[in-house]
Coordinates of C-alpha atoms in Angstrom, one line a residue:
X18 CA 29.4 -45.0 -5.5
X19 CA 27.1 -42.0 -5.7
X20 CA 27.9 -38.9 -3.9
X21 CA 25.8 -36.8 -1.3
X22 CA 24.2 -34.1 -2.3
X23 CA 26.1 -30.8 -1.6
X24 CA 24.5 -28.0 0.5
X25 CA 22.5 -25.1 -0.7
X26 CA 25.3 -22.6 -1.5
X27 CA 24.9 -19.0 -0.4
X28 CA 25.8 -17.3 -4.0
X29 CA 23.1 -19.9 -6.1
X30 CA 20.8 -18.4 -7.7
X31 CA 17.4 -16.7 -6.7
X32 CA 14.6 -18.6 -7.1
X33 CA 11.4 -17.3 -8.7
X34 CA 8.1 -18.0 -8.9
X35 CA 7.8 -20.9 -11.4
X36 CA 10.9 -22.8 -12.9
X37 CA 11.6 -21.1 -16.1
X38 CA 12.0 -22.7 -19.3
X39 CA 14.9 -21.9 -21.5
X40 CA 14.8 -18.5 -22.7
X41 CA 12.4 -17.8 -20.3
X42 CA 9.5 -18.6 -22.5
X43 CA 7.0 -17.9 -20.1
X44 CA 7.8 -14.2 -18.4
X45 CA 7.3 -12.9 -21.7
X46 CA 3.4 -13.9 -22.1
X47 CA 3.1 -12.6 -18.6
X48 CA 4.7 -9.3 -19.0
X49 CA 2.4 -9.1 -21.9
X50 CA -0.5 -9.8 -19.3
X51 CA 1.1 -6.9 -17.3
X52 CA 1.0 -4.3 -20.2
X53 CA -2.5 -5.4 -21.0
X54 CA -4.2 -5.0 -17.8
X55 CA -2.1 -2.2 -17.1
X56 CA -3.6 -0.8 -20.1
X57 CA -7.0 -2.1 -19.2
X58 CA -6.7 -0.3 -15.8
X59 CA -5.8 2.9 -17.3
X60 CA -8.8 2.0 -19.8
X61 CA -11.3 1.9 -16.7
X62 CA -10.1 5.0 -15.4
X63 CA -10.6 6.9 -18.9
X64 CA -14.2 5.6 -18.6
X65 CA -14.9 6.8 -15.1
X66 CA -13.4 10.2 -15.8
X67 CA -15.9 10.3 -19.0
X68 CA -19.0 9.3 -16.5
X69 CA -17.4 12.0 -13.9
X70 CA -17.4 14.7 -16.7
X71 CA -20.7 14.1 -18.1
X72 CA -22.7 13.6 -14.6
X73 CA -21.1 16.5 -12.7
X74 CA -19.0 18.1 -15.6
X75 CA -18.5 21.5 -13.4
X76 CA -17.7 19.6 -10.2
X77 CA -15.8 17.3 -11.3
X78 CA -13.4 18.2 -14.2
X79 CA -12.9 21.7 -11.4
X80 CA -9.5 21.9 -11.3
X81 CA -9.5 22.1 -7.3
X82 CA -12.0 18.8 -7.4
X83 CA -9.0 17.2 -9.4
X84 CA -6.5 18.3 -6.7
X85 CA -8.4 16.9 -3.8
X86 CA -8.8 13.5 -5.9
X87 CA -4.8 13.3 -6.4
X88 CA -4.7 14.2 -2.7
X89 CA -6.4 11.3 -1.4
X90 CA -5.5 8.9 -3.5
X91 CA -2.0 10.2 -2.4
X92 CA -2.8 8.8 1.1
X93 CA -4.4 5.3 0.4
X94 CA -1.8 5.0 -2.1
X95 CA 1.2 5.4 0.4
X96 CA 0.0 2.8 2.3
X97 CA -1.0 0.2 -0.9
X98 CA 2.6 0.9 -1.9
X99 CA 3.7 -0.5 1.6
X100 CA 0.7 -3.3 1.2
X101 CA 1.8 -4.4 -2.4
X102 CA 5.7 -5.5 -1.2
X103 CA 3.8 -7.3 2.2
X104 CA 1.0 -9.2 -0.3
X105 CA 3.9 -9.9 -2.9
X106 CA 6.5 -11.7 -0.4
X107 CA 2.7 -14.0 0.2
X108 CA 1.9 -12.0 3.5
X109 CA -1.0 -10.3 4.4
X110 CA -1.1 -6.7 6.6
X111 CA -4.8 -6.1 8.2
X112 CA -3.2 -3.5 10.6
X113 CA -2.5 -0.2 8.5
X114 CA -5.3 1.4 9.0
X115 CA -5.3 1.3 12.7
X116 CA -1.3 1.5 12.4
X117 CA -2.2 5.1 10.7
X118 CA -5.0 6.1 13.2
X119 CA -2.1 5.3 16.1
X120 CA 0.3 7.0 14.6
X121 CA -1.7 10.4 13.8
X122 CA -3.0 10.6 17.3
X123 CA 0.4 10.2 18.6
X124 CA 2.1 12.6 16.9
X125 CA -1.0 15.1 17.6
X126 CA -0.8 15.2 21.0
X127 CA 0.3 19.1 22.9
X128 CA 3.4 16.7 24.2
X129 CA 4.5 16.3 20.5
X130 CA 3.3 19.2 19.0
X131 CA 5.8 20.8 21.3
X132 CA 8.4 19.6 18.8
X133 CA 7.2 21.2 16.1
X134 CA 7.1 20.2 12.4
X135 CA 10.2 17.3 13.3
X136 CA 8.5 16.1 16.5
X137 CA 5.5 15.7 14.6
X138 CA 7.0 13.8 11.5
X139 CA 9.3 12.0 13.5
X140 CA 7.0 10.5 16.2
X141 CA 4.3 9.6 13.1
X142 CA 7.3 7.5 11.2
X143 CA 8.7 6.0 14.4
X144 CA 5.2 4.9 15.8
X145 CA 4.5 3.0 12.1
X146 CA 7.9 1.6 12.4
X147 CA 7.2 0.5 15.8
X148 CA 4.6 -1.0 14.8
X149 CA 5.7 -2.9 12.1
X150 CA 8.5 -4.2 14.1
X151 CA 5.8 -5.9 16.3
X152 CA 4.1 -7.3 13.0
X153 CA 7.2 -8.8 11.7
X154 CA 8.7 -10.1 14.8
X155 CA 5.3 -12.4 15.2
X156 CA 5.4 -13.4 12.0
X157 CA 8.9 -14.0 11.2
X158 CA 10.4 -15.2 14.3
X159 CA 7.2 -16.1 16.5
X160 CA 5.5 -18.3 14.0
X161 CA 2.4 -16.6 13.9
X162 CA 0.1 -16.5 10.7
X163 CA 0.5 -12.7 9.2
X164 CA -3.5 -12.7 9.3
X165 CA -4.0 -13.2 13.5
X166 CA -0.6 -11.1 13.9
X167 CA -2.4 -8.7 12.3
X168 CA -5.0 -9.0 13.3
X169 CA -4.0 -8.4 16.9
X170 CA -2.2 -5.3 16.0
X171 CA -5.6 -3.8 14.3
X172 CA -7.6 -4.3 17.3
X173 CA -4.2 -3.3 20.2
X174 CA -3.5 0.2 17.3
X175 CA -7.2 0.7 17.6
X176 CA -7.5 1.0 21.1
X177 CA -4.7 2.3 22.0
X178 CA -5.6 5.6 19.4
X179 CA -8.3 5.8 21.2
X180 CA -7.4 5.5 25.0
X181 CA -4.4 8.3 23.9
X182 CA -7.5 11.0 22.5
X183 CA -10.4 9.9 24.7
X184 CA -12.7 10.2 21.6
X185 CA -11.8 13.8 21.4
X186 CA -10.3 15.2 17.8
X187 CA -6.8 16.4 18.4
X188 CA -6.1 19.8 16.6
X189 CA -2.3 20.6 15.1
X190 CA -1.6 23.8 16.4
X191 CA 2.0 23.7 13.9
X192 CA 1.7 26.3 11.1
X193 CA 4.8 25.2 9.1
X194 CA 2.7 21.4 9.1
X195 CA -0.7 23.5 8.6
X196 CA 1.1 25.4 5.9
X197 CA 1.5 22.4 3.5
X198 CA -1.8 21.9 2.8
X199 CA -2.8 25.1 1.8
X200 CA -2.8 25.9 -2.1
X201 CA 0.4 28.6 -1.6
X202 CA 2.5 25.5 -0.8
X203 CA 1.3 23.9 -4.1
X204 CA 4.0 23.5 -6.7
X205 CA 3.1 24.0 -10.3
X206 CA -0.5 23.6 -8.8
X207 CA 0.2 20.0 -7.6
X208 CA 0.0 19.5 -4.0
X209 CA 2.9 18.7 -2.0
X210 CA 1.0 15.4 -0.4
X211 CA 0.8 14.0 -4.1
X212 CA 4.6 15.1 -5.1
X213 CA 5.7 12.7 -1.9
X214 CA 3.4 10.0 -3.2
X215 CA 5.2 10.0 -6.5
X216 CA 8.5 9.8 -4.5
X217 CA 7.4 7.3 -2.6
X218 CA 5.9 5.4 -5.6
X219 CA 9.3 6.0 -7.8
X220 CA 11.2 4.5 -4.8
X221 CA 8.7 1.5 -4.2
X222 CA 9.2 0.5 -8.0
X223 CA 13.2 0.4 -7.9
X224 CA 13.0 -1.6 -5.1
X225 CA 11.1 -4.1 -6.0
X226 CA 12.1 -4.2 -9.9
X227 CA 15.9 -3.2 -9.4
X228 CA 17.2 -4.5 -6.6
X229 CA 18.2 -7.9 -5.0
X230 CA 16.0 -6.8 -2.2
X231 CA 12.9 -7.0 -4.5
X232 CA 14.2 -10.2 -6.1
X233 CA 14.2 -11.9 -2.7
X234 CA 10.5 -10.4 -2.0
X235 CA 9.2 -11.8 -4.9
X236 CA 11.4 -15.5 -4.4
X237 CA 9.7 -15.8 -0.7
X238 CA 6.4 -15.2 -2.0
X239 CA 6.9 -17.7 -4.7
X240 CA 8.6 -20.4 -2.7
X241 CA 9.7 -19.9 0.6
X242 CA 11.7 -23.4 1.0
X243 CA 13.1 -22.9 -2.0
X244 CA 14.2 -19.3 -1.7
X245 CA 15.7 -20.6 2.2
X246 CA 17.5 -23.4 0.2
X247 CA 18.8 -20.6 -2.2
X248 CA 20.5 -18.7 0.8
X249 CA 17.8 -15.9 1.5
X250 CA 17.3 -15.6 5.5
X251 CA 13.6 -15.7 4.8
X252 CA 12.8 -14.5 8.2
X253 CA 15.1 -11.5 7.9
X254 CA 13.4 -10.5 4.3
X255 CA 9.8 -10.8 5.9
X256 CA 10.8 -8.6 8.9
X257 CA 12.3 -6.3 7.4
X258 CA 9.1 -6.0 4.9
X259 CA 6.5 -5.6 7.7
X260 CA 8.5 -2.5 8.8
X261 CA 8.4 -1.4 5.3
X262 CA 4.5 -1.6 5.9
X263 CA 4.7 0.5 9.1
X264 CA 6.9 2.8 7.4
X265 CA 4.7 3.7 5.0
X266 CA 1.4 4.0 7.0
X267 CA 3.7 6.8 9.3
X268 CA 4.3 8.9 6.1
X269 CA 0.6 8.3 5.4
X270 CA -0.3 9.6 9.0
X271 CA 1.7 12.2 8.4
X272 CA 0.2 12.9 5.0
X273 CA -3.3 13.1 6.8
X274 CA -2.7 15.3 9.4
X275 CA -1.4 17.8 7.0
X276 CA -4.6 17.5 4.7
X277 CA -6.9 17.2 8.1
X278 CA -4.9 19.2 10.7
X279 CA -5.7 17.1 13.4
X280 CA -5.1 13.5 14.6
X281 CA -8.3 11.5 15.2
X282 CA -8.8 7.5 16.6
X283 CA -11.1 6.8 13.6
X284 CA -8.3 8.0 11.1
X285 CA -7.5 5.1 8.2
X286 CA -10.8 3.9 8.7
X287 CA -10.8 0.4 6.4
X288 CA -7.4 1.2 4.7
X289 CA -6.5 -1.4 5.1
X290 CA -9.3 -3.0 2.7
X291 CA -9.0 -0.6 -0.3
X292 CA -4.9 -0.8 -0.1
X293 CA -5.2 -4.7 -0.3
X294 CA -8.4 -4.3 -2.8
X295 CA -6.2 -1.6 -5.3
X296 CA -3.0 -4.2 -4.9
X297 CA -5.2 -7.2 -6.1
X298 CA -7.1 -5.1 -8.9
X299 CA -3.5 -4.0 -10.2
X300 CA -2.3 -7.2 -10.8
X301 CA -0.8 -8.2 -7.4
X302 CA -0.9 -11.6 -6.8
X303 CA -2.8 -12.9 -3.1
X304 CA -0.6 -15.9 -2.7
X305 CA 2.4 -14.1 -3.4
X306 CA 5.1 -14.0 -6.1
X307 CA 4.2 -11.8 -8.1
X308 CA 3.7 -7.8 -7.4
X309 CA 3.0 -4.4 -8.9
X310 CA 3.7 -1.2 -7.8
X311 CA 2.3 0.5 -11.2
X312 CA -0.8 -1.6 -11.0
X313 CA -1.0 -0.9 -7.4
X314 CA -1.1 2.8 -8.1
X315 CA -3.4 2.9 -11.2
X316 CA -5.9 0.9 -8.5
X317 CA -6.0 3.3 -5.9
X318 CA -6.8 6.0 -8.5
X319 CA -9.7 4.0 -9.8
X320 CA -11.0 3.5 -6.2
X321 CA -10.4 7.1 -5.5
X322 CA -12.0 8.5 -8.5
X323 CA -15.2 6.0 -8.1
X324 CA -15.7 7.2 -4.6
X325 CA -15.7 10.8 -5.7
X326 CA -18.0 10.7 -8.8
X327 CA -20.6 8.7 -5.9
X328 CA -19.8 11.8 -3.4
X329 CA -20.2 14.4 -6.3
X330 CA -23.8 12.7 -7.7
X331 CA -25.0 12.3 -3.9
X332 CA -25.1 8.5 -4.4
X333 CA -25.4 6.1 -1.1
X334 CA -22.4 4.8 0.3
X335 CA -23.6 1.3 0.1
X336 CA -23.7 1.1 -3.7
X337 CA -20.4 2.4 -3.4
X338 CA -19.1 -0.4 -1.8
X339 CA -21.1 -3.1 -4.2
X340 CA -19.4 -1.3 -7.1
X341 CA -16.3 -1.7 -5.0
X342 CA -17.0 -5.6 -4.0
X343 CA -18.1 -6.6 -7.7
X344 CA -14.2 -5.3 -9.1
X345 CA -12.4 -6.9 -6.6
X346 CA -14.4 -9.9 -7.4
X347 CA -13.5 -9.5 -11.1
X348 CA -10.2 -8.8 -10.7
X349 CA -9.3 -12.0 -8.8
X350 CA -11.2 -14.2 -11.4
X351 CA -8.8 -12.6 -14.1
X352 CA -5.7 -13.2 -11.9
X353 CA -7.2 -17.3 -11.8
X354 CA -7.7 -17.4 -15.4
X355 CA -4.2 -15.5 -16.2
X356 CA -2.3 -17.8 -13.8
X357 CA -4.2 -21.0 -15.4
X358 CA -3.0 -19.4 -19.0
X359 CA 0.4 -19.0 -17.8
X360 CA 0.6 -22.7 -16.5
X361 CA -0.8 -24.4 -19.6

């Protein structure tokens, strides 16, 4: 007489993407991918700091040009860190942008500003918290596709910025927030924006490569049943990931009011397209299972760096964005091929 099958047990084993093979065979040829287009990524942005050099060679290679590049991509790059954890567990986040916009004008107002430099930064990370709160409980508990719950929050963030300004530009009157993005507060001529960046970059990439919390991210992007059957409270892990993603776009608003000084309703202006563009280009997989924090970053500095060398040679906005269309375009057709590779 055969016997039932015994429940999932809570210690078994996290599942991953793809059943391994003995040895696991198969993570080996796609860590290989990983250094490659790593590599190839790093590659690209060796070529586009050649073209910056020899088109605007006093502009660009300016040492202060190179600071405002690292600055920005600082910003963006907050947010794709947030983006890369949310696209990884197979989720999608369309509402960072306006999530930043909200949160800058927020903390902006005379109300906050009242506060100082802790009323500022607290309200900015509370607000994208807040936010991401909302996200997750529609997505995790209320059933609702990540794309509409999203996309609610872009369009509620969004108007909401801009019932709280009027349209009007909100100026920081704080000098200790001012103060930080002035080139006194640099250290060992990096600016302080890019120094949290790394930080937050550093702390991204042990999360998701160190710990069982990134080992569940990567299991519910793979296979959710499986990783429920496994033990994970999938609808926990993807809760507590969308307030990673509102996290993340508060220490970006934050970021941008110091480099701006102000809090405006059209701040984050399509972030949330070049953090999900620089997350697929590094290697981040759309249907989930598979992420990149290094990738990520090395993306956003490409994007970055293309849409100074355009500013710097006076080039339209709309080739900009073809040149921006045609690698995203490129880089999904090499994820298809690699993950084709990888199952043959």
């Amino acid at each position: 007489m055969t016997q039932p099958a015994s429940p999932a047990r809570q210690d078994a084993p996290i599942p991953t993407a793809k059943s391994a093979p003995a040895g696991g065979g198969w993570r080996r040829p796609l860590g290989l991918r990983a250094d490659v287009r790593n590599l190839s990524l790093l590659g690209v942005l060796a070529v586009l700091i050649a073209v910056g050099g020899i088109t605007k060679p006093d502009e660009f290679l300016d040492v202060s040009n190179l600071q405002l590049v690292l600055t920005q991509a600082s910003i963006i790059g907050v947010v794709t860190v947030g983006m890369t954890f949310v696209i990884t567990s197979g989720g999608i986040d369309l509402s960072v942008g306006a999530i930043v916009a909200l949160a800058s004008v927020w903390a902006t107002t005379v109300a906050t500003q009242e506060y100082g430099f802790a009323g500022i930064l607290f309200t900015a990370v509370i607000v994208g918290l807040g936010c991401g709160l909302v996200n997750g409980l529609l997505i995790a508990y209320g059933g609702m596709v990540p794309f509409i719950a999203t996309l609610a929050m872009l369009a509620s963030a969004r108007g909401l910025a801009l019932q709280i300004t009027d349209g009007k530009t909100q100026m920081v009157t704080v000098n200790s927030v001012l103060d930080l993005g002035i080139k006194d507060a640099y250290i060992l001529g990096i600016p302080p924006l890019v120094l949290v960046f790394a930080a937050v970059t550093v702390i991204g990439w042990l999360l998701l490569n160190r710990t069982t919390f990134g080992r569940r991210t990567v299991a519910v992007g793979g296979n959710a049943e499986a990783a429920r059957l496994a033990g994970i409270d999938v609808r926990r892990q993807r809760l507590y990931l969308y307030l990673l993603s509102g996290l993340c776009c508060g220490i970006a608003a934050f970021m941008l009011i110091v480099l701006a000084g102000s809090g405006q309703n059209t701040n984050g202006n399509l972030y949330e397209l070049d953090a999900i563009a620089a997350a697929i280009i590094g290697g981040t997989l759309l249907s989930g299972g598979r992420g990149t924090i290094v990738g990520s970053v090395l993306g956003v500095l490409v994007f970055t760096t293309i849409t100074n060398i355009f500013a710097l040679n006076n080039l339209e906005s709309a080739v900009q964005q073809i040149a921006k269309g045609a690698i995203i375009v490129a880089a999904v057709l090499i994820q298809h091929r690699t993950l084709r590779g990888s199952e043959t």
